[in-house]
PDB file of C-alpha atoms in Angstrom:
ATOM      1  CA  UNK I   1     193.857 -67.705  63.293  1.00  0.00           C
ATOM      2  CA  UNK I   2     197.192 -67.544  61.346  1.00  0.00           C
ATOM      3  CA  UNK I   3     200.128 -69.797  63.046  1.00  0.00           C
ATOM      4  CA  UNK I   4     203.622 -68.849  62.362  1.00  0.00           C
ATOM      5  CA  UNK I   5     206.464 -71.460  63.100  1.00  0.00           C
ATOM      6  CA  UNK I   6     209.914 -70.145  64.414  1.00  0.00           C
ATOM      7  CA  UNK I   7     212.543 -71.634  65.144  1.00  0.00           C
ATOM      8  CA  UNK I   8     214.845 -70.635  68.703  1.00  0.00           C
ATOM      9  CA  UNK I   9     217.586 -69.128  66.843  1.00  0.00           C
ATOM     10  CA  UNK I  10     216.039 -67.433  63.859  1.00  0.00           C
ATOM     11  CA  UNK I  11     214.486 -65.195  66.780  1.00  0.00           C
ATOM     12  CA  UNK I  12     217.681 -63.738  67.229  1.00  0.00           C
ATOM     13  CA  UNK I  13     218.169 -63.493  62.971  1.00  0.00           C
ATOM     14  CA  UNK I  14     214.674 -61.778  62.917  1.00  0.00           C
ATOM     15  CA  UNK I  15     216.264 -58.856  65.273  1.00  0.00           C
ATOM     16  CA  UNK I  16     219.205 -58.127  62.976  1.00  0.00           C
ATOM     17  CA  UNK I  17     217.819 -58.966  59.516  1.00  0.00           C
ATOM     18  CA  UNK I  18     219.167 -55.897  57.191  1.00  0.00           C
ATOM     19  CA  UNK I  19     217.969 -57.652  53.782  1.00  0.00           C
ATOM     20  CA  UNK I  20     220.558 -59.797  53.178  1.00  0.00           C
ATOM     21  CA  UNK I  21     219.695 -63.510  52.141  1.00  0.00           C
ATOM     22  CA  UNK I  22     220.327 -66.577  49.692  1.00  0.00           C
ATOM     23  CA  UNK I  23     218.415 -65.110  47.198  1.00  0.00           C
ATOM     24  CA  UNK I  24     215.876 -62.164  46.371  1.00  0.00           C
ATOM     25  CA  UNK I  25     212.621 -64.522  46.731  1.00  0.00           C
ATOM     26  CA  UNK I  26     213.852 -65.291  50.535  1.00  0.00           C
ATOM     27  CA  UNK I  27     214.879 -61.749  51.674  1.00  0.00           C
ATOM     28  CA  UNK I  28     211.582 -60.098  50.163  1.00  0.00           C
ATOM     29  CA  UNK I  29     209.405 -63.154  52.085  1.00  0.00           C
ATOM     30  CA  UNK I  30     211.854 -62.857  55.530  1.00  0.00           C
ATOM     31  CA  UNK I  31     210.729 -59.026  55.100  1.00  0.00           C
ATOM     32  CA  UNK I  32     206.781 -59.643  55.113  1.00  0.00           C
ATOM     33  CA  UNK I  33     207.281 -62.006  58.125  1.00  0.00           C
ATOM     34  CA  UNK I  34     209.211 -59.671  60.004  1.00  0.00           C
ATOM     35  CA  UNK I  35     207.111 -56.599  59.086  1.00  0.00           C
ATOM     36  CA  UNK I  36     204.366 -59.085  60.111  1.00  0.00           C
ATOM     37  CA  UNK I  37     205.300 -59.680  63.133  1.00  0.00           C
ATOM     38  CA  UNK I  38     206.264 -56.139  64.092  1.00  0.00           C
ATOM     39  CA  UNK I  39     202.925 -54.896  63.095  1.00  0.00           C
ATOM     40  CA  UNK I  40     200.686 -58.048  64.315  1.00  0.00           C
ATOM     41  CA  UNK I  41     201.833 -58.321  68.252  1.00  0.00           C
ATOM     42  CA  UNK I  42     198.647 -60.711  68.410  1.00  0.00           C
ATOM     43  CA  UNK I  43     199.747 -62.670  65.808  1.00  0.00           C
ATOM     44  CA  UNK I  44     200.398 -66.392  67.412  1.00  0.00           C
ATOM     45  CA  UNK I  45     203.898 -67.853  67.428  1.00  0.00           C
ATOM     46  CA  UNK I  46     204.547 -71.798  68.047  1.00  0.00           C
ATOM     47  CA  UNK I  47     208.043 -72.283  69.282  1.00  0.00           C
ATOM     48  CA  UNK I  48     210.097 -74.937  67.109  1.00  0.00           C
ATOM     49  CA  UNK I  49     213.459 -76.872  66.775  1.00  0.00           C
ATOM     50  CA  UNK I  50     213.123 -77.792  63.118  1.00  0.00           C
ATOM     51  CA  UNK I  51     212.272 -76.263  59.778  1.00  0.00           C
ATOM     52  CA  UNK I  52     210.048 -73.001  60.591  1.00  0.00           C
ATOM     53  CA  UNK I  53     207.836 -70.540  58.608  1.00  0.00           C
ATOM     54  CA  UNK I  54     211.450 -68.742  57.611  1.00  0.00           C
ATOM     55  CA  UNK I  55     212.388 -72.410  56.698  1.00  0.00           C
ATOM     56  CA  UNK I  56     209.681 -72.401  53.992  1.00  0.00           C
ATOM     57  CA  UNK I  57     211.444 -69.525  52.121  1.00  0.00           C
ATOM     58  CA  UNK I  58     214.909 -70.614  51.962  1.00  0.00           C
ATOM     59  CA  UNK I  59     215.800 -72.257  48.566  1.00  0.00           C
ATOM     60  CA  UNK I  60     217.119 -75.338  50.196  1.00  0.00           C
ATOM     61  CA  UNK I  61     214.247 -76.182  52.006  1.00  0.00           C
ATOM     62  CA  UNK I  62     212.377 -79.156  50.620  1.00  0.00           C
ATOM     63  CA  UNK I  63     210.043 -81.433  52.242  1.00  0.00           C
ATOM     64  CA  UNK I  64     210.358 -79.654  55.545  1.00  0.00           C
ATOM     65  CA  UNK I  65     214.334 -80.319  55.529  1.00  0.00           C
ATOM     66  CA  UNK I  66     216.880 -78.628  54.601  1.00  0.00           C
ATOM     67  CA  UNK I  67     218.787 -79.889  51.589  1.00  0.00           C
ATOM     68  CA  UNK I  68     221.987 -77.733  52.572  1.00  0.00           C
ATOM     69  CA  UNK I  69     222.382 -79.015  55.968  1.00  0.00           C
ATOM     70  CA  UNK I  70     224.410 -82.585  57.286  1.00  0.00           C
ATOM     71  CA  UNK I  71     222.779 -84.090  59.571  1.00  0.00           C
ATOM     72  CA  UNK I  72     225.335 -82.811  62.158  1.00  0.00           C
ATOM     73  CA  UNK I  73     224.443 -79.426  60.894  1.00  0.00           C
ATOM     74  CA  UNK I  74     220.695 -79.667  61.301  1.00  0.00           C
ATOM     75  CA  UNK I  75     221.895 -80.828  64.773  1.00  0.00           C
ATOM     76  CA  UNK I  76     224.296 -78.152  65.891  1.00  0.00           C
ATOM     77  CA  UNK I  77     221.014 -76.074  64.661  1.00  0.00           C
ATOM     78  CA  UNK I  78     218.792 -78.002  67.192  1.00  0.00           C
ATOM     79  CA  UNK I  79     221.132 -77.378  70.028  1.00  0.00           C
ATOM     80  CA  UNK I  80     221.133 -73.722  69.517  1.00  0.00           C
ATOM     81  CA  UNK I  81     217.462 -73.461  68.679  1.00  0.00           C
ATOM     82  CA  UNK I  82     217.336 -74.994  72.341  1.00  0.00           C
ATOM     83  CA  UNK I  83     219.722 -73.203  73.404  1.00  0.00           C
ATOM     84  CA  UNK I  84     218.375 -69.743  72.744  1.00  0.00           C
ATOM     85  CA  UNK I  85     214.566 -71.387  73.514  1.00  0.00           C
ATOM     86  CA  UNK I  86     216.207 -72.223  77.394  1.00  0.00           C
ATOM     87  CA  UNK I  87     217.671 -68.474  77.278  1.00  0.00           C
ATOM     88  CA  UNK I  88     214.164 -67.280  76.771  1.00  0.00           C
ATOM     89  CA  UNK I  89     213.382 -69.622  79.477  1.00  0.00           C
ATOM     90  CA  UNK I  90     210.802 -71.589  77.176  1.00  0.00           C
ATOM     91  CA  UNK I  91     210.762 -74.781  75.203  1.00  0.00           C
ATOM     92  CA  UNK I  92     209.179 -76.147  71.412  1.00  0.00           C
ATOM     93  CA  UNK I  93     206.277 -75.913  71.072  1.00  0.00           C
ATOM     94  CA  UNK I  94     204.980 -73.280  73.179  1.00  0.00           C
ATOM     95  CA  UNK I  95     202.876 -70.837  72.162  1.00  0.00           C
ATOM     96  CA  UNK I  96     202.907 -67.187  72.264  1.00  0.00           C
ATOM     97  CA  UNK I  97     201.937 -63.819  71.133  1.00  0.00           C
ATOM     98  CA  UNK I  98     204.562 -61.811  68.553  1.00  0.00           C
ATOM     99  CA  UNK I  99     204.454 -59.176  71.013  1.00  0.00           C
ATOM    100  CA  UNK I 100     205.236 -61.116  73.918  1.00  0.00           C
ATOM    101  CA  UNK I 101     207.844 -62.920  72.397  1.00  0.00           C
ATOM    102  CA  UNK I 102     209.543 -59.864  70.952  1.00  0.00           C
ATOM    103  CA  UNK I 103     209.930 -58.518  74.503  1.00  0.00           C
ATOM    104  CA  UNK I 104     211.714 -61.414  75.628  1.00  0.00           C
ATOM    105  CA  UNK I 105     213.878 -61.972  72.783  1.00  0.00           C
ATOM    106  CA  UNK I 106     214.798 -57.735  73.251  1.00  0.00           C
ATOM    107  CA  UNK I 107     215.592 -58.146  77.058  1.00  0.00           C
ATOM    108  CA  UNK I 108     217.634 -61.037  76.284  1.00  0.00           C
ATOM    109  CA  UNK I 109     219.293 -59.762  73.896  1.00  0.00           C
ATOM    110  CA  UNK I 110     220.009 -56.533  76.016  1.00  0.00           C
ATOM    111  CA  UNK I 111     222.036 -58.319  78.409  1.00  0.00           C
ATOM    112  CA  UNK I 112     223.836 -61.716  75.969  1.00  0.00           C
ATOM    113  CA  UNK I 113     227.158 -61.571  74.384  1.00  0.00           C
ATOM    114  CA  UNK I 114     226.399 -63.274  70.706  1.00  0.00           C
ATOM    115  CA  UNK I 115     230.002 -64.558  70.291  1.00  0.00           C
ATOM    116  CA  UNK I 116     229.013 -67.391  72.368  1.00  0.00           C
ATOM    117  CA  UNK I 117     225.979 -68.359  70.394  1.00  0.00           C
ATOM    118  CA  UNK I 118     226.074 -67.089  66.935  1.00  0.00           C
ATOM    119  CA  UNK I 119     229.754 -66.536  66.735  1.00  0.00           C
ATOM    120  CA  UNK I 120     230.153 -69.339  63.855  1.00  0.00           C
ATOM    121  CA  UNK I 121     227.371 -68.123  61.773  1.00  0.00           C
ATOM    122  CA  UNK I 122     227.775 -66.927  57.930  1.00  0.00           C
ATOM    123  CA  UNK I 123     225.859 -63.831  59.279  1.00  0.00           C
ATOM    124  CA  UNK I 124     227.432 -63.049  62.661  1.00  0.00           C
ATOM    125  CA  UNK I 125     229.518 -59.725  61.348  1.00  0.00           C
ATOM    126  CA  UNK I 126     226.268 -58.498  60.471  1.00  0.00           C
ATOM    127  CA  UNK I 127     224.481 -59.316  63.266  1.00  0.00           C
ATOM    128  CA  UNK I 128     226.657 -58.247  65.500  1.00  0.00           C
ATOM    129  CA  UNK I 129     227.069 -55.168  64.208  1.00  0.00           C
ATOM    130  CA  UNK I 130     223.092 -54.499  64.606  1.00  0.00           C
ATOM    131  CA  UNK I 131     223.907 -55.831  68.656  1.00  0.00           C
ATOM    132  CA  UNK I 132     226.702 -53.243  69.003  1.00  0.00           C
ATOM    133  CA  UNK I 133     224.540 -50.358  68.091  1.00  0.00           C
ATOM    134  CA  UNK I 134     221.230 -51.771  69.662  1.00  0.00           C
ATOM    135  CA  UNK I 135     219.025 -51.577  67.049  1.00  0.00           C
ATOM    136  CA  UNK I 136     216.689 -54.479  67.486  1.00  0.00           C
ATOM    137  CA  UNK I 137     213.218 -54.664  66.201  1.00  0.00           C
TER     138      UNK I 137
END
């Protein structure tokens, strides 16, 4: 049984991912796991607050940390993931099915303003974009 790691707020960057990335290797890998997940709603999900399966791709990563990131970073990054994960009403290290999860993240989504939560992000313009015109996964 395959085990995918995710992180709470990369399930909101796995709704409005349009190919965009820190370098080709990471947005052709963040497209397998997404088209994974769309096409696997069995596929098993455990819910983290630290480096993830999308982790794993990025060129900083290293050592299951992220090279890039402060350490006040990484923790404005916790806060969110737990953020979104208390959103979702769930907390690390659950476990769930794609499917399922997708469904929550969607209804959330449906009814959230991002400003408050991703506003600061390099990627907000596009995301939010994506929220506007509700095209989700």
């Amino acid at each position: 049984m395959e085990l995918l790691y995710l992180r709470g707020h990369h399930l909101f960057c796995i709704q409005f991912f349009q190919g965009y990335g820190y370098n080709s290797k990471f947005t052709k890998k963040m497209g397998q796991l997404i088209s994974n997940l769309k096409n696997n709603p069995s596929l098993i999900i455990k819910l983290t607050t630290s480096c993830d399966s999308i982790c794993a791709n990025c060129p900083w990563y290293k050592e299951n940390n992220c090279r890039e990131s402060s350490k006040e970073s990484e923790n404005k990054l916790i806060e969110k993931d737990k953020q979104i994960l208390s959103l979702l009403d769930l907390e690390e290290g659950t476990i769930i099915s794609a499917g399922k999860l997708n469904k929550k993240v969607i209804e959330l989504l449906s009814n959230i303003n991002l400003v408050g939560i991703c506003g600061k992000c390099q990627w907000f313009a596009i995301c939010q974009k994506q929220h506007k015109q509700k095209k989700l996964l």
